[in-house]
Amino acid sequence: MKKFCTLLIFLLMLGFSTSAQEISKEMPHGFDEERTGIATGKIDTISYASKTVGNTRKALIYTPPGFSKEKEYPVLYLLHGIGGDEKEWLKGANPQVNLDNLYAENRLEPMLVVMPNGRAMKNDRAEGNIFAPDKIEAFSRFEDDLLNDLIPFIEKNYPVLTDRENRAIAGLSMGGGQSLNFGLGNLDEFAWVGAFSAAPNTKEPEALLPNPQEAKEKLELLFISCGDKDDLLHVSQRTHNYLFQEGVPHIYYLEPGGHDFKVWKNGLFMFSQFLFKPVDESSFSEYTVLGTPASTNIRSADYPQILPDNRVKFRIDAPKAEKVQIDLGQKYDMEKDSSGTWTVTTDSIGQGFHYYSLVIDDVAVADPASETFYGIGRMASGIEIPSREGEFYALKDVPHGDVRIKRYFSEVTNSWRRMYVYAPPGYDASNEDYPVLYLLHGGGEDERGWSTQGRADLILDNLIAENNAEPMLVVMMDGNLGSRDSFQQSLQTFEQELKQAVIPFVENNYRIAPGAENRALAGLSMGGLQTLYAGIRNTELFSHLGVFSSGWFTDNPELTKPEYAYMEENAAKINNNLKSFWISMGGEEDIAYYNNKAMMAKFDEMGIEYDYSEYPGGHTWPVWRHNLYSFAPLLFK
């Protein structure tokens, strides 16, 4: 009995080890070469009657090593590209070799693989103009042929499992587009869908998957792969972006390569190992060789790359450097190879925009591969991490306003200065007068911050298109003013600049709706303090104030005490004049959080009315973008 129990435990452990076997991240070199001394599968040609096309059609079928008619198997339908036919996989990849080798290493569930001709027309050969409209249409018609003719034939003539959980579809290029279109369009038929270098026949994401929740519930695995130098990469990227935004679990696998069988072999190698087994969605982000170049990269720069779990891969060529680091708030040491190239992969980075620097031999510099932004008191590199909550600042097909750079002479500073002005869609074609939001940046930044790092124009474009905000001008001035020795003097100079230079210039050069009810003032961090100072003291000019990630200092009574005294004396006036006094913080990790909490406690004592909101993320641009998105709809109603 004891021996039996020991044997049982061993077998259970062996079974667990096999089912939990880690899937390789890439096909090893030489894995697609024939091996001797292993069991092999078999490829046959089959013929089936197609009512869809009106003739008899051919396909190839691979049966696995040890195939038995006494056992029932799951099925993978494997589709070819626009220039191929049912033999394209056989000629270009010898998939049976790859599959045999995977079986030999106990990496695959036994399955049938059916390779049909996806060009559903009587002359289905890849002849003449393969891009002719009737041939393109035939690839769409194949959906009916597959569902109504081929699958029923396979299930009648072979010992196969007929439920959706045991049916997969995948393909290369045109076949990758078909797999996405047919698989995601028929979730009651397919639970496993793979696309390798999907072609432009792939439907637009919203048409491809109009009900993301259904896909979340029914898909066992959605696998999308592509080479990083493939001219059709944008198709896979577009699909991935939509799936990411909608929270649909999937593997997005990028690798070095173009539109070729090296990539497609590896796609089949990867995808087939997942099939018809339990899958762990939490591990999906691990399966890729390359990341996606950041949207903030300069043209054609491959790095930095963002991995699916928001880790970032950096690569820098600096052969003479002794030490190189990436500073993303946390410093990461890079490793140097024999060619002088330095690399590192960071931890997972929070979503949205982040400043970063290269630190070369202890000198912080901008990364030449990334766009630079004026922030942290100097020009610095920036990286945009995709966000599922970032739809409100995404570039969409809606009417767009524009950001105009305006120069003006200030008699306050006796110098030429600059402002950025957002004009809403339709401003130039209209005769209407518009309300104005004066929007202020933070310390270490300038008038560029809200339009570049903050994406204020896109946020307003989207809000206005959805009728969630009134069309308005947004004036982004340079708030860097005054004395370095006295912050109070700086605030006084800012107030003078705003009232004596900026507002008069705007109202003399734009069609502006008059009165305080058509003016708002808001700012982040330092700009929030400027809003508290100039806005509170001038409620006859502004009917809306927004304070983002800011608050009067608890350790500077010389500055703070007069402001509280003014507010206490004028509490009734402030409450009466302001339609909205909106305060928001980035949660406890926001560096201004406790100053703000103390300030609001003082407001409560004085009876100052305000609304408070929190959006987690600290003292960062993702928070401030969301602040603008939340604040703008309150204005000018």
XYZ file of C-alpha atoms in Angstrom:
637
model
C 0.000 0.000 0.000
C 2.816 2.378 0.914
C 4.562 1.673 -2.395
C 1.299 2.324 -4.234
C 0.859 5.718 -2.502
C 4.427 6.681 -3.296
C 3.919 5.781 -6.959
C 0.623 7.695 -7.058
C 2.247 10.836 -5.615
C 5.085 10.538 -8.154
C 2.652 10.257 -11.046
C 0.615 13.196 -9.818
C 3.754 15.303 -9.495
C 4.875 14.265 -12.961
C 1.485 15.205 -14.395
C 1.551 18.553 -12.622
C 5.077 19.220 -13.871
C 4.057 18.472 -17.441
C 0.900 20.611 -17.410
C 2.692 23.490 -15.695
C 5.718 23.328 -17.998
C 6.875 26.844 -18.846
C 6.405 27.844 -22.461
C 9.528 29.065 -24.234
C 9.555 32.744 -25.149
C 11.018 32.009 -28.600
C 11.652 29.012 -30.851
C 15.201 27.706 -30.232
C 17.594 27.725 -33.155
C 17.298 24.529 -35.183
C 14.008 23.512 -33.593
C 12.362 23.441 -37.041
C 14.779 20.787 -38.301
C 13.836 17.106 -38.536
C 14.957 14.861 -35.706
C 15.659 11.176 -35.907
C 14.337 8.660 -33.455
C 11.103 10.469 -32.598
C 7.514 9.647 -33.439
C 6.116 11.700 -36.307
C 2.730 12.825 -37.439
C 1.309 12.533 -40.922
C 0.063 15.018 -43.530
C -2.689 14.018 -45.964
C -4.693 15.810 -48.634
C -8.453 15.744 -48.185
C -11.323 16.738 -50.488
C -14.662 18.052 -49.309
C -17.841 19.219 -50.997
C -18.381 22.969 -50.629
C -21.945 24.207 -51.025
C -20.597 27.728 -50.480
C -18.379 27.606 -53.569
C -20.283 24.966 -55.535
C -17.463 22.489 -56.115
C -15.104 20.094 -54.401
C -12.273 21.783 -52.519
C -8.957 20.560 -51.094
C -7.219 20.965 -47.763
C -4.287 19.403 -45.927
C -4.659 17.717 -42.566
C -1.943 16.889 -40.045
C -2.619 14.017 -37.663
C -0.315 13.809 -34.622
C 2.091 11.021 -33.687
C 0.187 8.014 -32.386
C -3.062 9.181 -33.977
C -5.899 6.777 -33.161
C -9.441 6.681 -34.422
C -10.407 5.470 -30.962
C -9.572 8.846 -29.452
C -11.186 12.258 -30.015
C -8.953 15.263 -30.733
C -9.218 19.044 -30.676
C -8.633 20.860 -33.988
C -6.572 23.855 -35.101
C -7.569 25.443 -38.428
C -4.415 27.041 -39.848
C -4.817 29.631 -42.633
C -2.419 30.906 -45.305
C -1.675 34.335 -46.779
C -2.923 36.215 -49.834
C -0.299 34.741 -52.154
C -0.624 31.156 -50.993
C -3.006 28.229 -50.879
C -3.532 25.132 -48.748
C 0.115 24.154 -49.289
C 1.711 27.477 -48.274
C 2.405 26.427 -44.695
C 3.805 23.111 -45.922
C 6.105 24.746 -48.472
C 7.242 27.645 -46.328
C 7.442 26.219 -42.843
C 7.136 22.432 -42.768
C 4.857 22.824 -39.730
C 4.737 19.070 -39.187
C 8.442 19.148 -38.236
C 7.907 21.873 -35.682
C 4.847 20.098 -34.273
C 6.572 16.699 -34.182
C 9.464 18.182 -32.204
C 7.075 19.821 -29.765
C 5.282 16.490 -29.261
C 8.619 14.787 -28.674
C 9.262 17.201 -25.790
C 5.736 16.739 -24.424
C 4.874 20.405 -25.046
C 1.688 19.913 -27.077
C -1.732 18.518 -26.510
C -2.421 16.023 -29.338
C -4.489 17.817 -31.990
C -5.414 17.762 -35.640
C -4.235 20.684 -37.769
C -6.312 21.471 -40.852
C -4.747 23.714 -43.524
C -7.483 24.788 -45.964
C -7.522 27.081 -48.967
C -8.879 30.377 -47.715
C -9.696 31.676 -51.197
C -13.304 30.464 -51.500
C -13.862 30.514 -55.265
C -13.948 27.861 -57.983
C -10.500 28.719 -59.286
C -8.853 29.034 -55.926
C -5.256 29.007 -57.187
C -2.932 31.948 -56.419
C -2.770 32.957 -60.078
C -2.920 36.246 -61.953
C -3.695 39.365 -59.954
C -3.996 38.006 -56.428
C -5.298 41.392 -55.301
C -8.220 41.411 -57.738
C -11.531 42.371 -56.059
C -13.140 38.975 -56.699
C -10.189 37.208 -55.058
C -10.241 39.522 -52.062
C -13.975 38.885 -51.745
C -13.280 35.142 -51.855
C -11.217 35.433 -48.669
C -14.239 36.951 -46.906
C -16.541 34.284 -48.367
C -14.338 31.609 -46.853
C -16.023 32.235 -43.488
C -19.157 30.501 -44.808
C -17.123 27.731 -46.419
C -15.246 27.128 -43.177
C -18.264 27.119 -40.878
C -20.797 25.405 -43.126
C -18.706 23.025 -45.231
C -15.184 22.317 -43.966
C -15.772 22.047 -40.207
C -18.820 19.761 -40.651
C -16.736 17.570 -43.004
C -13.888 17.261 -40.487
C -16.267 16.512 -37.631
C -18.072 13.838 -39.674
C -14.964 12.080 -40.978
C -12.427 12.384 -38.136
C -12.582 11.591 -34.413
C -12.671 15.147 -33.144
C -14.137 17.046 -30.213
C -16.868 19.334 -31.480
C -17.286 21.935 -28.742
C -15.869 25.452 -29.074
C -13.325 24.869 -26.294
C -11.643 22.310 -28.554
C -11.574 24.392 -31.720
C -8.858 26.932 -32.614
C -8.162 29.159 -35.609
C -4.940 30.914 -36.590
C -3.262 32.215 -39.699
C -0.523 34.293 -41.268
C -0.982 37.685 -42.963
C -4.304 37.514 -44.882
C -5.052 34.347 -42.927
C -4.254 36.223 -39.710
C -6.887 38.777 -40.616
C -9.336 35.987 -41.428
C -8.588 34.324 -38.088
C -9.375 37.499 -36.188
C -12.449 38.268 -38.268
C -13.882 34.747 -38.193
C -12.698 33.722 -34.728
C -13.799 36.848 -32.888
C -16.925 37.037 -35.024
C -17.904 33.502 -34.038
C -17.082 33.126 -30.368
C -19.578 30.287 -30.108
C -17.403 28.331 -32.556
C -13.834 29.195 -31.512
C -12.256 29.628 -28.094
C -8.659 29.976 -29.310
C -7.674 32.637 -31.871
C -4.206 33.430 -33.229
C -3.039 35.999 -35.783
C 0.519 36.155 -37.078
C 1.279 39.435 -38.937
C -2.402 40.127 -39.575
C -3.076 41.904 -42.878
C -5.274 44.967 -43.544
C -8.265 42.695 -44.203
C -8.548 42.689 -40.393
C -11.669 44.588 -39.436
C -11.452 47.849 -37.519
C -11.294 47.026 -33.792
C -14.766 48.290 -32.943
C -16.271 46.134 -35.700
C -13.965 43.228 -34.932
C -15.009 43.059 -31.302
C -18.108 45.163 -30.643
C -18.806 43.310 -27.391
C -15.505 43.087 -25.459
C -17.219 41.598 -22.432
C -18.329 38.564 -24.466
C -14.742 38.008 -25.561
C -13.533 38.202 -21.959
C -16.017 35.507 -20.993
C -15.608 33.136 -23.946
C -12.016 33.340 -25.187
C -9.499 30.917 -23.790
C -6.655 32.677 -25.621
C -6.243 35.499 -28.112
C -2.701 35.578 -29.491
C -1.399 38.361 -31.771
C 2.177 38.348 -33.045
C 4.180 40.394 -35.540
C 7.738 41.268 -36.530
C 9.014 44.680 -35.489
C 10.066 45.547 -39.063
C 6.839 44.364 -40.691
C 5.172 47.098 -42.765
C 1.828 45.736 -41.529
C 2.735 46.100 -37.851
C 0.235 48.949 -37.502
C -2.642 46.478 -38.013
C -1.577 44.337 -35.063
C -0.775 47.417 -33.004
C -4.209 48.895 -33.704
C -5.936 45.706 -32.599
C -3.758 45.371 -29.507
C -4.405 48.985 -28.486
C -8.161 48.423 -28.597
C -7.943 45.153 -26.674
C -5.730 46.805 -24.069
C -8.111 49.738 -23.715
C -11.088 47.417 -23.305
C -9.297 45.118 -20.881
C -9.564 42.007 -23.075
C -6.856 39.525 -21.977
C -4.500 38.625 -24.835
C -0.887 37.958 -25.691
C 0.749 40.632 -27.833
C 3.978 39.124 -29.056
C 6.575 41.228 -30.886
C 9.817 39.829 -32.219
C 12.664 40.898 -34.494
C 11.692 40.331 -38.116
C 9.618 41.289 -41.103
C 6.690 39.826 -43.019
C 8.154 36.350 -43.472
C 8.133 32.727 -42.406
C 10.742 33.229 -39.714
C 8.109 35.199 -37.809
C 5.213 32.916 -38.779
C 7.050 29.735 -37.764
C 7.697 31.272 -34.390
C 4.066 32.357 -34.149
C 2.910 28.773 -34.665
C 5.584 27.502 -32.260
C 4.340 29.836 -29.532
C 0.579 29.647 -30.136
C 0.360 25.875 -30.467
C 1.920 25.292 -27.040
C -0.919 27.118 -25.302
C -3.726 25.289 -27.055
C -6.271 23.095 -25.303
C -4.671 23.448 -21.870
C -5.460 25.588 -18.831
C -4.013 29.067 -19.351
C -2.904 31.638 -16.799
C -4.016 35.078 -17.965
C -1.796 36.740 -15.378
C 1.273 35.490 -17.259
C 0.233 36.796 -20.702
C 2.350 39.943 -20.411
C 5.496 37.835 -20.053
C 5.283 36.376 -23.555
C 7.077 38.698 -25.913
C 10.623 39.164 -27.162
C 10.370 42.892 -27.841
C 8.306 45.733 -26.446
C 6.451 48.428 -28.350
C 8.453 51.587 -29.076
C 7.096 54.377 -26.881
C 4.877 56.942 -28.580
C 7.244 59.590 -27.200
C 10.216 58.198 -29.161
C 11.611 60.346 -31.937
C 10.938 59.089 -35.444
C 12.282 55.596 -36.188
C 13.806 55.147 -32.710
C 13.305 51.537 -31.590
C 14.020 52.245 -27.904
C 12.816 52.804 -25.249
C 10.285 49.980 -25.608
C 7.271 49.363 -23.400
C 6.525 45.750 -22.474
C 2.927 44.578 -21.930
C 3.297 44.782 -18.136
C 4.605 48.379 -18.417
C 8.214 47.502 -17.770
C 10.451 49.584 -20.026
C 13.483 48.380 -21.988
C 16.177 50.989 -22.614
C 19.144 50.613 -24.961
C 21.880 53.221 -25.362
C 25.063 53.196 -27.469
C 27.837 54.765 -25.390
C 31.021 52.716 -25.886
C 33.314 55.142 -24.023
C 31.099 55.590 -20.978
C 32.138 53.989 -17.694
C 28.714 54.029 -16.051
C 25.218 54.594 -17.450
C 21.928 54.747 -15.563
C 18.299 55.525 -16.290
C 16.717 57.922 -13.796
C 12.936 57.492 -13.724
C 12.539 58.757 -10.193
C 14.361 55.539 -9.319
C 17.786 54.944 -10.819
C 18.450 51.750 -12.811
C 22.005 50.626 -13.584
C 22.490 49.648 -17.229
C 24.720 46.784 -18.381
C 27.283 47.142 -21.159
C 27.933 44.508 -23.834
C 31.064 43.964 -25.910
C 29.895 46.405 -28.601
C 29.459 49.289 -26.153
C 25.669 49.056 -26.017
C 24.042 49.557 -22.625
C 20.695 47.949 -21.757
C 18.316 47.695 -18.828
C 14.704 46.704 -18.194
C 12.943 48.636 -15.450
C 10.267 47.607 -13.003
C 6.644 48.186 -14.031
C 6.088 51.931 -14.470
C 2.857 53.748 -13.661
C 0.599 54.678 -16.552
C 0.756 58.082 -18.235
C 3.572 60.594 -18.721
C 6.892 60.493 -16.856
C 10.091 62.543 -17.045
C 13.355 60.626 -17.174
C 17.056 61.203 -17.751
C 20.104 59.334 -18.904
C 22.860 59.547 -16.317
C 26.192 59.059 -18.083
C 29.181 59.013 -15.777
C 27.092 60.870 -13.173
C 25.947 63.598 -15.601
C 22.166 63.752 -16.236
C 21.346 64.318 -19.921
C 18.367 63.901 -22.238
C 17.977 60.648 -24.147
C 18.513 61.424 -27.863
C 15.977 58.714 -28.752
C 13.062 60.424 -26.957
C 11.193 63.675 -27.254
C 12.317 66.295 -24.747
C 10.087 68.410 -22.517
C 10.730 71.413 -20.335
C 10.164 70.044 -16.851
C 12.029 69.487 -13.565
C 13.691 72.846 -14.267
C 15.385 71.821 -17.514
C 14.888 70.009 -20.794
C 14.362 66.346 -19.949
C 13.267 63.228 -21.758
C 9.711 62.037 -21.357
C 8.002 58.705 -21.838
C 4.293 57.991 -22.271
C 3.112 54.704 -20.751
C -0.222 53.488 -22.204
C -3.185 53.800 -19.854
C -6.556 52.049 -19.846
C -7.887 55.214 -18.216
C -6.344 57.383 -20.938
C -9.200 57.367 -23.431
C -10.138 60.928 -22.452
C -6.811 62.313 -23.734
C -6.442 60.007 -26.762
C -6.285 61.410 -30.284
C -9.693 60.633 -31.771
C -11.609 61.273 -34.965
C -13.433 64.328 -33.612
C -13.296 68.027 -34.556
C -10.025 69.489 -33.302
C -9.114 72.898 -32.063
C -5.575 74.205 -32.259
C -2.892 75.561 -29.967
C -1.491 78.942 -30.995
C 1.760 80.439 -29.783
C 1.314 84.142 -29.061
C 4.007 86.641 -28.106
C 3.201 89.817 -26.217
C 5.101 92.629 -24.563
C 4.587 92.871 -20.810
C 4.942 96.245 -19.137
C 4.929 94.409 -15.805
C 8.203 92.603 -16.571
C 9.349 95.058 -19.299
C 10.024 92.107 -21.584
C 8.613 90.047 -24.417
C 6.796 86.991 -23.139
C 4.928 84.039 -24.615
C 1.636 82.258 -24.050
C -0.021 79.214 -25.590
C -3.701 79.588 -26.487
C -6.070 76.721 -27.260
C -8.876 77.776 -29.612
C -11.755 75.279 -29.743
C -13.056 73.618 -32.936
C -14.967 76.112 -35.089
C -13.524 79.221 -33.433
C -12.294 80.857 -36.649
C -15.496 80.139 -38.577
C -17.708 81.494 -35.803
C -18.717 84.994 -34.749
C -19.465 83.927 -31.201
C -17.703 85.147 -28.079
C -16.068 82.474 -25.922
C -15.366 82.017 -22.201
C -11.751 81.598 -21.089
C -9.940 79.205 -18.770
C -6.539 80.547 -17.639
C -4.568 77.353 -16.972
C -1.295 77.421 -15.020
C 1.670 75.022 -14.982
C 3.777 73.848 -12.053
C 7.232 74.669 -10.772
C 10.076 73.711 -13.101
C 7.744 73.886 -16.112
C 6.482 76.697 -18.324
C 3.676 77.657 -20.699
C 4.379 74.588 -22.864
C 3.559 72.099 -20.112
C -0.207 71.835 -20.398
C -0.221 71.448 -24.191
C 2.686 68.969 -24.422
C 2.910 66.971 -21.197
C -0.719 67.691 -20.283
C -2.457 67.138 -23.648
C -4.924 69.864 -22.717
C -6.038 70.369 -26.322
C -6.984 66.709 -26.790
C -8.788 66.618 -23.458
C -10.870 69.652 -24.444
C -11.431 68.378 -28.000
C -12.877 65.129 -26.658
C -14.980 66.768 -23.951
C -16.440 69.286 -26.391
C -17.156 66.581 -29.003
C -19.077 64.612 -26.363
C -20.983 67.756 -25.249
C -19.449 67.359 -21.811
C -17.771 70.781 -21.803
C -18.601 74.204 -23.196
C -16.396 75.376 -26.084
C -13.815 77.647 -24.473
C -10.451 79.257 -25.006
C -7.668 77.980 -22.777
C -4.816 80.393 -22.088
C -1.570 78.831 -20.868
C 0.786 81.582 -19.673
C 4.307 81.428 -18.295
C 3.996 81.616 -14.527
C 7.732 81.869 -13.826
C 7.779 85.411 -12.450
C 9.203 87.508 -9.680
C 11.825 87.228 -7.008
C 13.864 84.140 -6.199
C 14.219 85.380 -2.644
C 10.533 85.915 -1.878
C 7.761 83.593 -3.015
C 5.228 86.159 -1.805
C 6.792 88.735 -4.125
C 6.565 86.202 -6.959
C 2.852 85.749 -6.285
C 2.298 89.496 -6.312
C 4.145 89.836 -9.618
C 2.120 86.958 -11.049
C -1.127 88.694 -10.055
C 0.005 91.893 -11.768
C 1.058 90.016 -14.919
C -2.251 88.189 -15.084
C -4.417 91.269 -14.559
C -2.399 93.955 -16.326
C -0.844 92.042 -19.245
C -2.297 88.605 -19.948
C -6.049 89.188 -19.588
C -5.975 92.519 -21.518
C -3.938 90.930 -24.327
C -6.306 87.970 -24.615
C -9.416 90.126 -24.551
C -8.005 92.519 -27.158
C -6.980 89.726 -29.549
C -9.736 87.109 -29.206
C -13.508 87.134 -29.178
C -14.110 86.875 -25.452
C -17.407 86.676 -23.598
C -17.366 89.433 -20.943
C -17.633 89.204 -17.185
C -16.402 87.035 -14.340
C -18.974 84.381 -15.195
C -16.936 83.711 -18.358
C -13.505 83.491 -16.704
C -11.923 80.593 -14.831
C -8.479 80.176 -13.282
C -6.815 76.861 -12.446
C -3.342 75.494 -11.926
C -1.264 72.586 -10.694
C 1.268 72.631 -7.849
C 2.938 76.094 -8.062
C 0.120 77.115 -10.412
C -2.324 75.979 -7.737
C -0.744 78.394 -5.251
C -0.941 81.154 -7.866
C -4.613 80.306 -8.309
C -5.183 80.450 -4.548
C -3.467 83.818 -4.324
C -4.670 85.675 -7.426
C -7.993 83.877 -7.765
C -9.176 84.315 -4.185
C -8.156 87.990 -4.167
C -9.991 88.634 -7.443
C -13.290 86.781 -7.300
C -14.849 89.719 -9.104
C -12.779 88.567 -12.108
C -13.171 84.772 -11.860
C -16.245 82.664 -11.171
C -14.415 79.306 -11.147
C -11.165 78.313 -9.444
C -9.369 74.957 -9.735
C -6.515 73.946 -7.434
C -4.675 70.747 -8.420
C -2.103 69.120 -6.100
C -1.483 72.238 -4.062
C -2.093 73.908 -0.718
C -0.735 76.674 1.450
C 2.436 75.616 3.248
C 2.063 74.460 6.845
C 5.663 75.485 7.629
C 5.583 79.034 6.229
C 3.250 81.145 8.413
C 4.813 84.363 7.090
C 3.344 83.533 3.665
C 0.253 81.613 4.731
C -1.100 83.637 7.656
C -2.012 86.745 5.594
C -3.829 84.565 3.032
C -5.989 82.890 5.674
C -6.666 86.283 7.268
C -7.846 87.676 3.920
C -10.070 84.660 3.290
C -11.606 84.770 6.770
C -12.407 88.455 6.380
C -13.887 87.930 2.891
C -15.499 84.493 3.283
C -19.000 85.669 2.386
C -17.750 87.476 -0.717
C -15.709 84.454 -1.857
C -18.608 82.050 -1.403
C -21.019 84.403 -3.138
C -18.803 85.141 -6.148
C -17.454 81.677 -6.899
C -19.688 79.247 -8.747
C -17.106 76.514 -8.210
C -14.033 76.243 -6.005
C -12.682 72.810 -6.929
C -9.735 71.209 -5.155
C -8.149 67.902 -6.149
C -5.199 65.847 -4.975
C -3.301 62.788 -6.178
C -3.899 60.799 -3.004
C -1.621 60.414 -0.014
C 1.421 59.927 -2.231
C 0.985 63.491 -3.563
C 3.772 65.619 -2.034
C 1.274 68.436 -1.395
C -1.314 66.166 0.241
C -0.785 67.121 3.892
C -0.424 70.833 3.122
C -3.728 70.566 1.316
C -5.449 68.681 4.130
C -4.348 71.332 6.628
C -5.525 74.084 4.296
C -8.965 72.549 3.825
C -9.307 72.197 7.586
C -8.746 75.954 7.824
C -11.328 76.517 5.080
C -13.830 74.469 7.091
C -13.170 76.609 10.164
C -13.743 79.795 8.147
C -16.805 78.494 6.321
C -15.180 78.656 2.886
C -17.189 76.479 0.479
C -15.311 74.104 -1.852
C -15.556 70.711 -3.547
C -12.844 68.125 -3.033
C -11.769 65.231 -5.263
C -8.964 62.654 -5.254
C -7.489 60.770 -8.178
C -4.651 58.386 -7.243
C -1.238 58.848 -8.787
C 0.717 61.300 -6.690
C 2.212 64.546 -7.921
C 2.219 63.596 -11.601
C 0.844 64.475 -15.014
C -1.574 61.512 -15.140
C -3.305 63.057 -12.114
C -3.338 66.583 -13.545
C -4.684 65.431 -16.894
C -7.563 63.814 -15.058
C -8.017 66.966 -12.979
C -8.542 69.025 -16.137
C -10.880 66.356 -17.522
C -12.973 66.564 -14.334
C -12.811 70.333 -13.855
C -13.560 71.577 -17.391
C -17.145 70.192 -17.476
C -18.002 72.300 -14.413
C -17.232 75.563 -16.184
C -19.467 78.184 -17.756
C -22.735 76.290 -17.338
